[in-house]
Amino acid sequence: MGSSLASVGTRRLAVYPLVFISSVLAYFYLFSTPDYPQPHTVQPADFPEFSSHAYVEVGYEEDKPEIWPYLVYKSSPFNPPSFLTSTNGYPIADGYLLFTPGNHESLKGAKQTLPIIMTTDNDLVYCYEHNDIRAEDFRVQKILGKPHLTGWQSSSKAGQGHGEWFVLDHQYDKTTYRLDESLNVTLTDLPEPTATPRFIDPREHEVTPQGTLLFTAYNNTPCDLSGMGGPKDGWVMDSMVYEIDLETRDVVSSWSALAHLDVTKSRLGWPTQTSDGSQKNPYDFFHINSVQAVGMNYLLISSRHYWACYLIDRKNGDIIWTLDGSGEEGGGSFGPLPPKGQFRWQHDARIYNVTDKSFEISVFDNHNAHNLANEGSSGPIRLSATIPPNPSVPPVVLINIPPLELIDSQSQGSYDAALSNGNQLVGYGDFPLLREYGPGNDKNDIRWEGRFGYEGAVNSYRVFKSDWKGTPRQWPPSLVYEKEGHHMKAYVSWNGATEVEFWRLYQVEIGVRLTPLGYANRTGFETVIDIPSRFNETMCIVAAAMQNGEEIRLSNRACYGGYDQAAHQ
């Protein structure tokens, strides 16, 4: 965390007042914090105000031009992507952006691939600390009425995978769930020959108001594929949905695509480049990619490889109706969709505004797939449909927002059609672009846009926008102390702390005595504090995070020039 950044080419980021280190860079050292007094309240008169501002720089990998520019901080090791942003000046929804920048298998375009929370002003809020993982579906969900961060993680890089679902509370205390013996579930085969039995799939993990978790899983299953020219003793990846009680971890229900769908109706060609229907390379006929609870009795399920969405009876698993995206005669329960409402290879199906006569449904329409590119632009679609389904009354297109330029997103993608102010948030999946549109059907009304990678090198399965408040318990603030010419500067951050109002600085004297120096307003993820020249002889300092008028946590001790007072006692 305290390593030199001299090897990374950097430049100023115009939206922040930055300080370029052009003089003496006094290296800082982090020492184990001695037994300081516990956080306490000191009269404000003891603390003069110091000037402060946000600090961040933009780093480049000069020998790796495929890596997108990234943010660089002094007191933090995290390097989230630097958004290339644009706005049209109209209001955007409140909240932070939560997403999971990831690398393509063939080209590594992200400096770090970790779940992150960022502001639309291009600054970090929180970065999930875990090494060498793949992560997806990072978002805020309510559990027992309280907001939590949830996500999926795995060391597997495959599209279908085994992994675990994690939950972080407001203090970032972590709980994990695996589909293994702890849930009393047995699957017939492992997704990979050497995989450990952790089968929760990356695509969907929805917490219901009933305190259950809906998640997707894959099970390699024997299947007769002779009806489509495959082997009679073939194998498929069976798309499954499990619902578990979060408190007891008991399985409440499960659903199998193979038990309810005809394999020969899949839109995925046979054979594929990655599947020959063998046990080693099973056929992914259904490819489930979203599940949503609809009231108490139903589930909405999206199948990428059937170009369809299904309403499922939650009790017996029966299919109530099918919304077919192909536009073909006889397809689905609602008849052919209008041309602008048709979708292919879609993701993130969601139902809204359900009444006893109608409902609205949204999807991210990829319209493209691997080896089936340039079939049309990818983007959000929203429809209104009557119930019960009536093919003579086709669904009405409410939203179809093709991007201004051709965007060919061959996988992944998300669409939130109902942000807090009515705006719409679109994540373009394996095309590294996030956009917030206004509430209408105007493709020109791009309220905010953020690019976070080069095409073909970076992706994010989904993106979310939510409020979040966090105060870490597992780690303290991080402090760096440097001399620049004749001036001293402190750089302080606290990963995930959203409610810190200002920082107090203390001089650390011999023993454990802390002498007040001053305070400064907290600005940005990392605050740089200008320490007046009269304190130039101060060798070691600590910072205290102030929240609601109280000191809530002390940082590490940071010493200028490597001088450790503890060693001179």
XYZ file of C-alpha atoms in Angstrom, residues 196-498:
303
model
C -14.931 -27.579 -5.767
C -18.641 -27.883 -4.912
C -19.560 -24.218 -4.903
C -22.134 -23.928 -7.617
C -23.859 -20.592 -7.216
C -23.775 -19.101 -10.717
C -22.723 -15.483 -11.416
C -25.901 -14.299 -13.106
C -28.659 -13.776 -10.561
C -28.881 -13.386 -6.795
C -32.097 -11.618 -5.784
C -33.171 -11.183 -2.183
C -36.956 -11.376 -1.797
C -39.145 -9.538 0.737
C -39.795 -12.944 2.320
C -36.164 -13.247 3.427
C -35.179 -15.756 0.771
C -32.532 -15.703 -1.932
C -33.225 -16.588 -5.563
C -30.108 -17.624 -7.450
C -29.109 -19.440 -10.608
C -27.035 -22.608 -10.832
C -25.868 -25.026 -13.511
C -25.999 -28.813 -13.395
C -24.354 -30.989 -16.035
C -27.036 -33.556 -16.831
C -27.413 -36.531 -19.240
C -29.854 -35.757 -22.078
C -30.933 -37.314 -25.372
C -29.772 -34.894 -28.085
C -30.568 -37.091 -31.078
C -33.580 -34.923 -31.966
C -31.216 -32.157 -33.039
C -28.492 -34.279 -34.562
C -26.531 -34.853 -31.387
C -25.700 -37.980 -29.424
C -28.477 -39.983 -27.788
C -26.359 -40.271 -24.658
C -25.479 -36.565 -24.699
C -25.054 -34.030 -21.924
C -26.512 -30.573 -21.315
C -25.988 -27.728 -18.881
C -29.311 -27.627 -17.099
C -30.192 -24.074 -16.040
C -31.599 -24.142 -12.520
C -33.129 -21.743 -10.009
C -32.860 -22.276 -6.275
C -34.639 -20.405 -3.522
C -33.133 -20.655 -0.050
C -34.074 -19.249 3.332
C -31.277 -16.840 4.259
C -31.591 -17.494 7.982
C -31.835 -21.297 8.013
C -30.129 -21.908 4.643
C -32.820 -24.453 3.858
C -33.836 -24.915 0.223
C -37.388 -23.605 -0.220
C -37.822 -24.541 -3.886
C -35.961 -25.277 -7.106
C -36.697 -25.149 -10.825
C -35.102 -26.938 -13.778
C -35.252 -25.718 -17.376
C -34.693 -29.268 -18.639
C -37.796 -30.456 -16.804
C -40.036 -27.890 -18.535
C -38.537 -26.978 -21.942
C -37.889 -28.842 -25.187
C -34.145 -28.874 -25.828
C -34.668 -28.908 -29.602
C -36.331 -25.465 -29.471
C -33.132 -23.733 -28.399
C -31.929 -20.882 -30.636
C -28.331 -21.854 -29.989
C -26.959 -23.654 -33.018
C -25.728 -27.223 -32.835
C -22.941 -28.007 -32.406
C -21.262 -24.912 -31.029
C -17.594 -23.977 -30.896
C -17.513 -24.838 -27.209
C -19.974 -27.728 -27.027
C -20.341 -31.111 -28.667
C -22.864 -32.489 -26.190
C -20.309 -34.596 -24.374
C -19.908 -34.782 -20.617
C -16.771 -32.672 -20.905
C -18.420 -30.060 -23.160
C -22.161 -30.125 -22.408
C -24.697 -28.210 -24.500
C -25.868 -24.932 -22.909
C -29.345 -25.099 -24.427
C -31.194 -22.614 -22.156
C -28.679 -20.219 -20.551
C -30.647 -18.607 -17.750
C -29.483 -15.064 -16.983
C -32.064 -13.363 -14.770
C -34.710 -14.299 -12.213
C -37.183 -11.972 -10.513
C -39.827 -12.690 -7.895
C -43.214 -11.418 -9.085
C -45.414 -11.122 -6.032
C -45.683 -14.163 -3.792
C -46.643 -16.696 -6.445
C -44.528 -16.244 -9.571
C -41.025 -15.937 -10.976
C -39.903 -14.162 -14.145
C -37.081 -16.061 -15.862
C -35.023 -14.940 -18.866
C -33.458 -17.442 -21.286
C -30.747 -16.008 -23.529
C -30.696 -19.047 -25.820
C -34.480 -19.241 -26.305
C -34.875 -15.476 -26.892
C -37.708 -15.637 -24.386
C -38.979 -14.669 -20.943
C -41.162 -17.006 -18.879
C -43.588 -16.457 -16.026
C -43.238 -19.468 -13.738
C -45.564 -20.740 -11.023
C -43.452 -20.517 -7.889
C -45.043 -23.593 -6.292
C -45.046 -26.209 -9.038
C -42.681 -24.734 -11.641
C -45.237 -24.706 -14.451
C -44.862 -22.120 -17.223
C -47.785 -19.658 -17.054
C -46.866 -17.682 -20.176
C -44.015 -17.105 -22.600
C -42.907 -13.779 -24.064
C -41.052 -14.715 -27.243
C -38.680 -12.060 -28.592
C -38.300 -13.425 -32.117
C -41.349 -11.780 -33.703
C -42.255 -15.067 -35.392
C -45.836 -16.203 -35.912
C -46.946 -18.656 -33.270
C -44.133 -17.673 -30.962
C -45.030 -17.319 -27.311
C -48.285 -16.473 -25.574
C -48.569 -12.866 -26.738
C -48.204 -13.338 -30.479
C -45.531 -11.686 -32.640
C -43.934 -8.656 -31.047
C -43.769 -5.372 -32.988
C -40.448 -4.955 -34.834
C -39.089 -2.401 -32.347
C -40.055 -4.667 -29.459
C -38.278 -7.782 -30.706
C -35.197 -9.017 -28.866
C -32.498 -11.676 -29.168
C -29.873 -13.050 -26.770
C -31.301 -10.688 -24.115
C -30.348 -10.079 -20.477
C -31.852 -8.633 -17.280
C -35.614 -9.111 -17.765
C -37.673 -7.181 -15.162
C -41.396 -6.683 -14.589
C -42.881 -3.358 -13.452
C -46.286 -1.841 -12.713
C -48.268 -5.077 -12.483
C -52.069 -4.756 -12.307
C -54.842 -7.300 -12.793
C -55.046 -6.261 -16.463
C -51.515 -5.431 -17.598
C -47.829 -5.251 -16.790
C -44.648 -3.701 -18.157
C -41.491 -5.659 -18.879
C -37.965 -4.493 -19.715
C -34.954 -6.297 -21.182
C -31.487 -5.408 -22.328
C -31.588 -6.549 -25.948
C -28.128 -7.731 -26.985
C -29.441 -8.667 -30.428
C -25.992 -10.172 -30.988
C -24.064 -13.178 -29.753
C -20.598 -14.610 -30.109
C -20.026 -15.419 -33.796
C -23.322 -13.642 -34.566
C -22.177 -10.023 -34.447
C -23.440 -6.934 -36.285
C -27.027 -8.204 -36.277
C -28.160 -4.806 -35.026
C -27.412 -2.422 -32.197
C -27.757 -3.454 -28.559
C -29.932 -1.442 -26.193
C -32.865 -1.251 -23.783
C -36.453 -2.253 -24.611
C -39.574 -1.782 -22.487
C -43.000 -3.194 -23.375
C -46.535 -3.006 -22.026
C -48.620 -6.191 -22.277
C -52.167 -7.174 -21.343
C -53.064 -10.116 -19.117
C -54.225 -12.699 -19.599
C -52.130 -12.920 -22.792
C -54.060 -12.296 -26.001
C -52.211 -12.760 -29.327
C -54.737 -10.465 -31.012
C -53.621 -7.621 -28.706
C -49.817 -7.549 -29.081
C -47.589 -5.786 -26.541
C -46.947 -2.076 -27.059
C -43.410 -0.695 -27.287
C -42.869 1.964 -24.605
C -39.090 2.285 -24.824
C -36.608 1.358 -27.522
C -33.455 3.423 -27.261
C -30.923 2.485 -29.907
C -27.590 4.158 -29.162
C -26.443 7.017 -31.352
C -23.609 4.818 -32.589
C -23.636 1.101 -33.380
C -22.966 -0.820 -30.168
C -22.486 -4.538 -30.647
C -22.735 -6.052 -27.155
C -22.457 -9.783 -27.681
C -22.930 -10.754 -24.045
C -23.961 -9.379 -20.644
C -25.831 -6.102 -20.117
C -28.374 -4.532 -17.770
C -31.254 -2.078 -17.856
C -32.848 -0.306 -14.884
C -35.950 1.355 -16.302
C -36.970 3.052 -13.058
C -34.269 5.002 -11.241
C -35.314 7.121 -8.267
C -36.131 10.170 -10.430
C -37.568 8.239 -13.384
C -34.338 8.156 -15.388
C -33.047 4.949 -16.973
C -29.660 3.309 -16.410
C -28.115 1.112 -19.100
C -24.983 -1.002 -18.835
C -23.836 -2.264 -22.220
C -22.311 -5.495 -20.957
C -19.190 -6.511 -22.814
C -19.094 -3.050 -24.398
C -17.518 -0.905 -21.612
C -20.075 1.895 -21.448
C -22.610 3.098 -18.860
C -25.372 5.553 -19.710
C -28.134 7.273 -17.787
C -30.961 8.362 -20.067
C -33.828 10.665 -19.239
C -37.246 9.161 -18.495
C -38.542 9.228 -22.077
C -37.845 7.419 -25.323
C -35.274 9.921 -26.596
C -31.924 8.440 -27.584
C -30.398 11.935 -27.560
C -31.292 12.544 -23.909
C -28.098 11.104 -22.436
C -27.981 12.693 -18.976
C -24.663 11.040 -18.040
C -22.219 8.748 -19.812
C -19.140 6.971 -18.520
C -16.730 4.895 -20.579
C -14.448 2.666 -18.545
C -12.462 0.602 -21.033
C -11.477 -0.037 -24.607
C -13.893 -2.022 -26.744
C -13.107 -5.721 -26.658
C -10.896 -5.408 -23.572
C -13.178 -4.602 -20.589
C -16.738 -5.489 -19.557
C -19.187 -5.348 -16.657
C -22.006 -7.872 -16.438
C -24.370 -5.387 -14.803
C -24.424 -1.887 -13.351
C -26.580 -0.539 -10.520
C -27.207 2.902 -9.048
C -28.074 3.085 -5.359
C -27.643 5.042 -2.175
C -25.218 3.502 0.292
C -23.873 4.361 3.742
C -20.924 2.517 5.191
C -18.485 2.799 8.104
C -15.827 0.057 8.058
C -15.145 -1.987 11.159
C -12.595 -4.342 9.618
C -9.944 -1.776 8.653
C -8.860 1.719 9.793
C -8.282 4.880 7.762
C -5.057 4.934 5.774
C -2.645 7.847 6.160
C 0.427 8.996 4.207
C 2.722 11.819 5.403
C 5.039 13.551 2.917
C 7.262 16.572 2.578
C 7.088 18.579 -0.635
C 9.749 21.237 -0.660
C 9.208 23.200 2.558
C 5.647 21.995 3.040
C 4.162 18.967 4.784
C 1.103 17.181 3.435
C -1.105 14.416 4.778
C -3.050 12.114 2.455
C -5.848 10.200 4.123
C -8.566 7.856 2.903
C -10.868 5.245 4.409
C -12.100 2.687 1.929
C -15.906 2.490 2.050
C -16.452 5.212 4.664
C -19.205 7.414 3.271
